[in-house]
Short mmCIF file of C-alpha atoms and ligand atoms in Angstrom, two decimals:
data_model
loop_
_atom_site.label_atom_id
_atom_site.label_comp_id
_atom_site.label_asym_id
_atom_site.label_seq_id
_atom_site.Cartn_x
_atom_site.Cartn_y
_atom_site.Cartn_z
CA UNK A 1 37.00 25.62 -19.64
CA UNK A 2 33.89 26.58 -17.48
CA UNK A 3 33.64 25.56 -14.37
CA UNK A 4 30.43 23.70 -13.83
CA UNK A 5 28.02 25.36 -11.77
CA UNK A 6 26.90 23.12 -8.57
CA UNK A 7 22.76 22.87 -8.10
CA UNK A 8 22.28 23.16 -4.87
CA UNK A 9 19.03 21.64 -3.44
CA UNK A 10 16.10 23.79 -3.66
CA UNK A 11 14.96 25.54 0.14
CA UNK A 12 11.57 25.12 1.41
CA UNK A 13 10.21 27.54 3.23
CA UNK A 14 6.90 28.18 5.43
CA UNK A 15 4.72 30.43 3.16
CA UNK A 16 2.97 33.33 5.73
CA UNK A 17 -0.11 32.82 3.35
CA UNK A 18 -0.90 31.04 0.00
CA UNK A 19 -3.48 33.09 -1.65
CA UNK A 20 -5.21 32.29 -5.20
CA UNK A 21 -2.47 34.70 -7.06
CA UNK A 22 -0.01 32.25 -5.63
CA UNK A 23 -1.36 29.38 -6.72
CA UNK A 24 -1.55 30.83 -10.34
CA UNK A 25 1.85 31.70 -9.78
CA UNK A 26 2.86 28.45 -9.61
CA UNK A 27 0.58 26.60 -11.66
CA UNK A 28 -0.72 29.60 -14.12
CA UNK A 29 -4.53 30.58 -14.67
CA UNK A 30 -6.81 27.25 -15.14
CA UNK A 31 -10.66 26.61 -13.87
CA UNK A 32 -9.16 23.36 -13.32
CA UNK A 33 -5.66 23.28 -11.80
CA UNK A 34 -5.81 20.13 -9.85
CA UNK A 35 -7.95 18.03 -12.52
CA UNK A 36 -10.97 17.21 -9.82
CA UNK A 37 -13.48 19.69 -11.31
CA UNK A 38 -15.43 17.12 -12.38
CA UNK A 39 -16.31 16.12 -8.22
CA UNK A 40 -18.37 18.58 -8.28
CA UNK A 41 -17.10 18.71 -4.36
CA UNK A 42 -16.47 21.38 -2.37
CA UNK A 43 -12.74 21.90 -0.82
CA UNK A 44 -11.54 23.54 2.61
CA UNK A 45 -8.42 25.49 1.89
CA UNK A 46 -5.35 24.64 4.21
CA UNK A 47 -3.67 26.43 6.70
CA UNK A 48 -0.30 25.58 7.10
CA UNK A 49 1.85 26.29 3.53
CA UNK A 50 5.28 25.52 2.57
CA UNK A 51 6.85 26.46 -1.08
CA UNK A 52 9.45 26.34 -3.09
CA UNK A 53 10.95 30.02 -4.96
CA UNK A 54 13.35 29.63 -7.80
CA UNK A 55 14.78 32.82 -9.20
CA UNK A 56 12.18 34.96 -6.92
CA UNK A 57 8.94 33.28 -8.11
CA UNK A 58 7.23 30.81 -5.89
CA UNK A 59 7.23 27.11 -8.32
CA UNK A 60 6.08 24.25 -5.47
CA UNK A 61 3.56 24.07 -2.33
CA UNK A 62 1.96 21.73 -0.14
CA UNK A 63 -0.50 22.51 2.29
CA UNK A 64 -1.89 21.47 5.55
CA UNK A 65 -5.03 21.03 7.45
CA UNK A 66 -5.65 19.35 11.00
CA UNK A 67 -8.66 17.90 10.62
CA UNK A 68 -11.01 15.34 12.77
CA UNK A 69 -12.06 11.71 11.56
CA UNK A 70 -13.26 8.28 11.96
CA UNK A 71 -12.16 4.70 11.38
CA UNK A 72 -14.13 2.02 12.79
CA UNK A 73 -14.62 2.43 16.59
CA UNK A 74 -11.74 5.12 16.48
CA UNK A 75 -12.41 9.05 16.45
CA UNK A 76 -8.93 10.59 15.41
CA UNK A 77 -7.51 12.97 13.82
CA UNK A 78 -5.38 13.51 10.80
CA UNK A 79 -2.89 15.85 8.94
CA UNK A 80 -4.47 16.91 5.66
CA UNK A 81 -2.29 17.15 3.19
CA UNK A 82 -3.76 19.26 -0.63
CA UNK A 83 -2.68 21.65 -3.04
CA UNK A 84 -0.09 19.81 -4.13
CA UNK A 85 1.58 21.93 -7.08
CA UNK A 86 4.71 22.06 -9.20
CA UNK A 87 5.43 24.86 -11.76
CA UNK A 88 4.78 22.90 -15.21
CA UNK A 89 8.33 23.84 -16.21
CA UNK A 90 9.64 22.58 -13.07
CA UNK A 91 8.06 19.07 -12.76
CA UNK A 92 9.78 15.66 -12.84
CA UNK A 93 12.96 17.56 -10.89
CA UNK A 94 11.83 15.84 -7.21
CA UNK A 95 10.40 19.56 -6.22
CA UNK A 96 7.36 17.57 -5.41
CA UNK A 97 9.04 15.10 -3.20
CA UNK A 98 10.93 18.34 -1.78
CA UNK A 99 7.98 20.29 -0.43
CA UNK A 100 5.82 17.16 0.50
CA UNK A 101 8.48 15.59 2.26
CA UNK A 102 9.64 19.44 4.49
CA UNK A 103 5.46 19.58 4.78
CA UNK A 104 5.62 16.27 6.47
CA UNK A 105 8.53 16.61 8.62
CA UNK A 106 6.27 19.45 10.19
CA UNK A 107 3.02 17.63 9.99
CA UNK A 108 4.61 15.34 12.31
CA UNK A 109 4.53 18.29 15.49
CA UNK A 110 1.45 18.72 14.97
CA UNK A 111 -0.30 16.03 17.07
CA UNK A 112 -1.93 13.52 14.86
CA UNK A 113 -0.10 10.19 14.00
CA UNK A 114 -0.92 9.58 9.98
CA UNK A 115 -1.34 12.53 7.19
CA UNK A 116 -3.86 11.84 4.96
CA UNK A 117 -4.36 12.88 1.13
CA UNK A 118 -7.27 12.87 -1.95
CA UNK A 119 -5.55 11.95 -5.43
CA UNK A 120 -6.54 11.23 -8.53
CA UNK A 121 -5.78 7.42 -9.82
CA UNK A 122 -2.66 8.24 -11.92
CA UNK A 123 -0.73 10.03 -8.95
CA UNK A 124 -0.95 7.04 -6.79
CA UNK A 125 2.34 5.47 -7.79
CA UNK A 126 3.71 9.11 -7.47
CA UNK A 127 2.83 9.23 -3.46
CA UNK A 128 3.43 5.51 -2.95
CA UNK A 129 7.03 6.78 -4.33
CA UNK A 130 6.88 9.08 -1.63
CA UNK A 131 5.72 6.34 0.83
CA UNK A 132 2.39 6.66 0.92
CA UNK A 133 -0.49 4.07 0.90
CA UNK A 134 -3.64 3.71 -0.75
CA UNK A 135 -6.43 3.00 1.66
CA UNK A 136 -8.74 0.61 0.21
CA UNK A 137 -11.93 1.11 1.69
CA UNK A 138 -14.59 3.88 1.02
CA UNK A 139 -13.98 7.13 2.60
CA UNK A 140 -17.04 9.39 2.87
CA UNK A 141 -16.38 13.01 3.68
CA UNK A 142 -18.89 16.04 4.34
CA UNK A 143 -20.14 18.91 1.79
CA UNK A 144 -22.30 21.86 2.18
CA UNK A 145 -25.72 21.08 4.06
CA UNK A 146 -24.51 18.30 5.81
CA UNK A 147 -24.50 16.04 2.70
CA UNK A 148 -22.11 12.76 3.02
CA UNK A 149 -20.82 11.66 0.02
CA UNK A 150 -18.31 8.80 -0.81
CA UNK A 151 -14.53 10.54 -2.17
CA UNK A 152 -14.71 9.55 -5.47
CA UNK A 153 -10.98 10.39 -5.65
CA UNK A 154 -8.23 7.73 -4.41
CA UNK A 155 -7.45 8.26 -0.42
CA UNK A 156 -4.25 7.78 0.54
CA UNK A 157 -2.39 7.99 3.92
CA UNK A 158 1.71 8.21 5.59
CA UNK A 159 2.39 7.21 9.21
CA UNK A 160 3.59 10.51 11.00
CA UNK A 161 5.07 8.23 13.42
CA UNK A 162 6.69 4.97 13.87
CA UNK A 163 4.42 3.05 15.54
CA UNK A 164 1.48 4.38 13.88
CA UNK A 165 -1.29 1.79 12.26
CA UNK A 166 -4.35 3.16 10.66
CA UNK A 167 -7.48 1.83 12.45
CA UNK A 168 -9.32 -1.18 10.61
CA UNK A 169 -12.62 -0.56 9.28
CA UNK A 170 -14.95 2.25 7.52
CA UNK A 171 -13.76 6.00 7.16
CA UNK A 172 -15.24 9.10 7.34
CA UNK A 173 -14.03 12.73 7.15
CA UNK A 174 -15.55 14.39 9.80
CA UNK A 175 -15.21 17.53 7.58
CA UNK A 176 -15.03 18.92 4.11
CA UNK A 177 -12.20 17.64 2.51
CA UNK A 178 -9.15 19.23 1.85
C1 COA B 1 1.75 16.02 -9.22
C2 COA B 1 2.91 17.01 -9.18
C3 COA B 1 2.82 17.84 -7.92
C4 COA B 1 4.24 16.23 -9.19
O1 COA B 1 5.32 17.14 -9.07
P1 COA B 1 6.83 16.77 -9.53
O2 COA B 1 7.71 17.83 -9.02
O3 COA B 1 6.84 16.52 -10.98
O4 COA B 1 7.08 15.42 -8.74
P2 COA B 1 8.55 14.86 -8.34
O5 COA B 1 9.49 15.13 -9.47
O6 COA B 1 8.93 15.37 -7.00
O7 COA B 1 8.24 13.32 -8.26
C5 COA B 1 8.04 12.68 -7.01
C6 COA B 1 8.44 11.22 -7.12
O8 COA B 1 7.42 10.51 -7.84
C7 COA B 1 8.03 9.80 -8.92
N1 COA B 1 7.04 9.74 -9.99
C8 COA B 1 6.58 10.74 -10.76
N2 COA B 1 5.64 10.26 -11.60
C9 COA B 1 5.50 8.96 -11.31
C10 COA B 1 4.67 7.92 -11.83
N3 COA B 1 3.79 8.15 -12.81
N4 COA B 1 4.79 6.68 -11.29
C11 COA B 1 5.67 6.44 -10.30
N5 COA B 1 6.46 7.39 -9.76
C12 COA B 1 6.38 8.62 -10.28
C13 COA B 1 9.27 10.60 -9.27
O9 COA B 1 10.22 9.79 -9.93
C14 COA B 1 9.74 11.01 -7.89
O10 COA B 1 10.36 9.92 -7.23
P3 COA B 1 11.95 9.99 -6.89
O11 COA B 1 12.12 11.28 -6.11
O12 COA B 1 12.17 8.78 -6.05
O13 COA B 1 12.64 9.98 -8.21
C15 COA B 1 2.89 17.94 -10.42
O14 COA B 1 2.82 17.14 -11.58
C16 COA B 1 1.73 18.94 -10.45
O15 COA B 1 1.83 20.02 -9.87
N6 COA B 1 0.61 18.61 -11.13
C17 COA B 1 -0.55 19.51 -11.25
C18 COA B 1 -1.28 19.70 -9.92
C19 COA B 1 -1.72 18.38 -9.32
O16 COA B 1 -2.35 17.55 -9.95
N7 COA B 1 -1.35 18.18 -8.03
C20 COA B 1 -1.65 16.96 -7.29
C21 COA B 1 -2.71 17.18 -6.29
S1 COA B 1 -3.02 15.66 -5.36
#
């Protein structure tokens, strides 16, 4: 008899770059990847990547973005989190949770105390799996020419600490979003 073969958990690792090949690596060629064409917005790419590579070609990523904000009376700042990707043939295995979760572990040293995501309405219960929240007011972020419009997207958010509470009151992205 066989011997059955032992699946070890997937490594993540810090990606030195995730460029648009990469991305199509993972996901394959689309004009719409991520579903949110129809925003019409305008994205800022991330700076910090982390992946996932089975059998030498890269299948997950998360990304990450420091970027400035306000809720209420409070001017903060936050951990972007976007790009979000599994390899189609690879979903529904927890590579999501994988990355997202090695992403956050290292959003955590980077200063700000919640990470802070744009999703569209059926991947809500996915993040609040992951223990994330939906925020429920209007968040308005930034876009070419200093336009402000309101995320039409869901905006959800993670504690990066303990004793983190996100402010009360309105939110804005003091940026494009991510
Ligand atoms: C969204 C996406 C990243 C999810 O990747 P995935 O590897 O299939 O996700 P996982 O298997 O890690 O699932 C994460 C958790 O959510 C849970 N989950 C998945 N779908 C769910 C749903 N509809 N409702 C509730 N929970 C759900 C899973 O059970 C898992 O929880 P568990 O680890 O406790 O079992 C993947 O489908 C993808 O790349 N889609 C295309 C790109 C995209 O839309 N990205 C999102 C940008 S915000």
């Amino acid at each position: 008899m066989s011997e059955t073969r032992s699946s070890a958990t997937p490594a993540v690792v810090r990606l030195p770059q995730y460029t648009k090949a990469d991305q199509e690596e993972i996901l394959g060629k689309s004009d719409d990847p991520f579903g949110v064409a129809s925003t019409g917005l305008t994205w800022l790419p991330k700076e910090v990547h982390f992946g996932i590579r089975h059998q030498g070609r890269l299948v997950a990523h998360t990304g990450l973005l420091r970027l400035p904000v306000s809720a209420g009376d409070t001017r903060t700042a936050v951990v972007g989190v976007g790009g979000v990707a599994v390899a189609p043939g690879m979903q529904g295995q927890g590579l999501a949770r994988l990355v997202v979760t090695a992403a956050l572990e290292h959003a955590r040293t980077m200063g700000p105390q919640h990470a802070l995501l744009f999703c569209r309405p059926p991947l809500v219960p996915l993040y609040q799996r992951l223990g994330w929240h939906p925020l429920d007011t209007d968040v308005l972020v930034e876009q070419p020419e200093g336009r402000l419009v309101t995320m039409p997207l869901r905006t959800m958010v993670t504690p990066l600490r303990d004793d983190a509470r996100w402010p009360p009151g309105p939110v804005r992205l003091l940026s494009l979003p991510m």
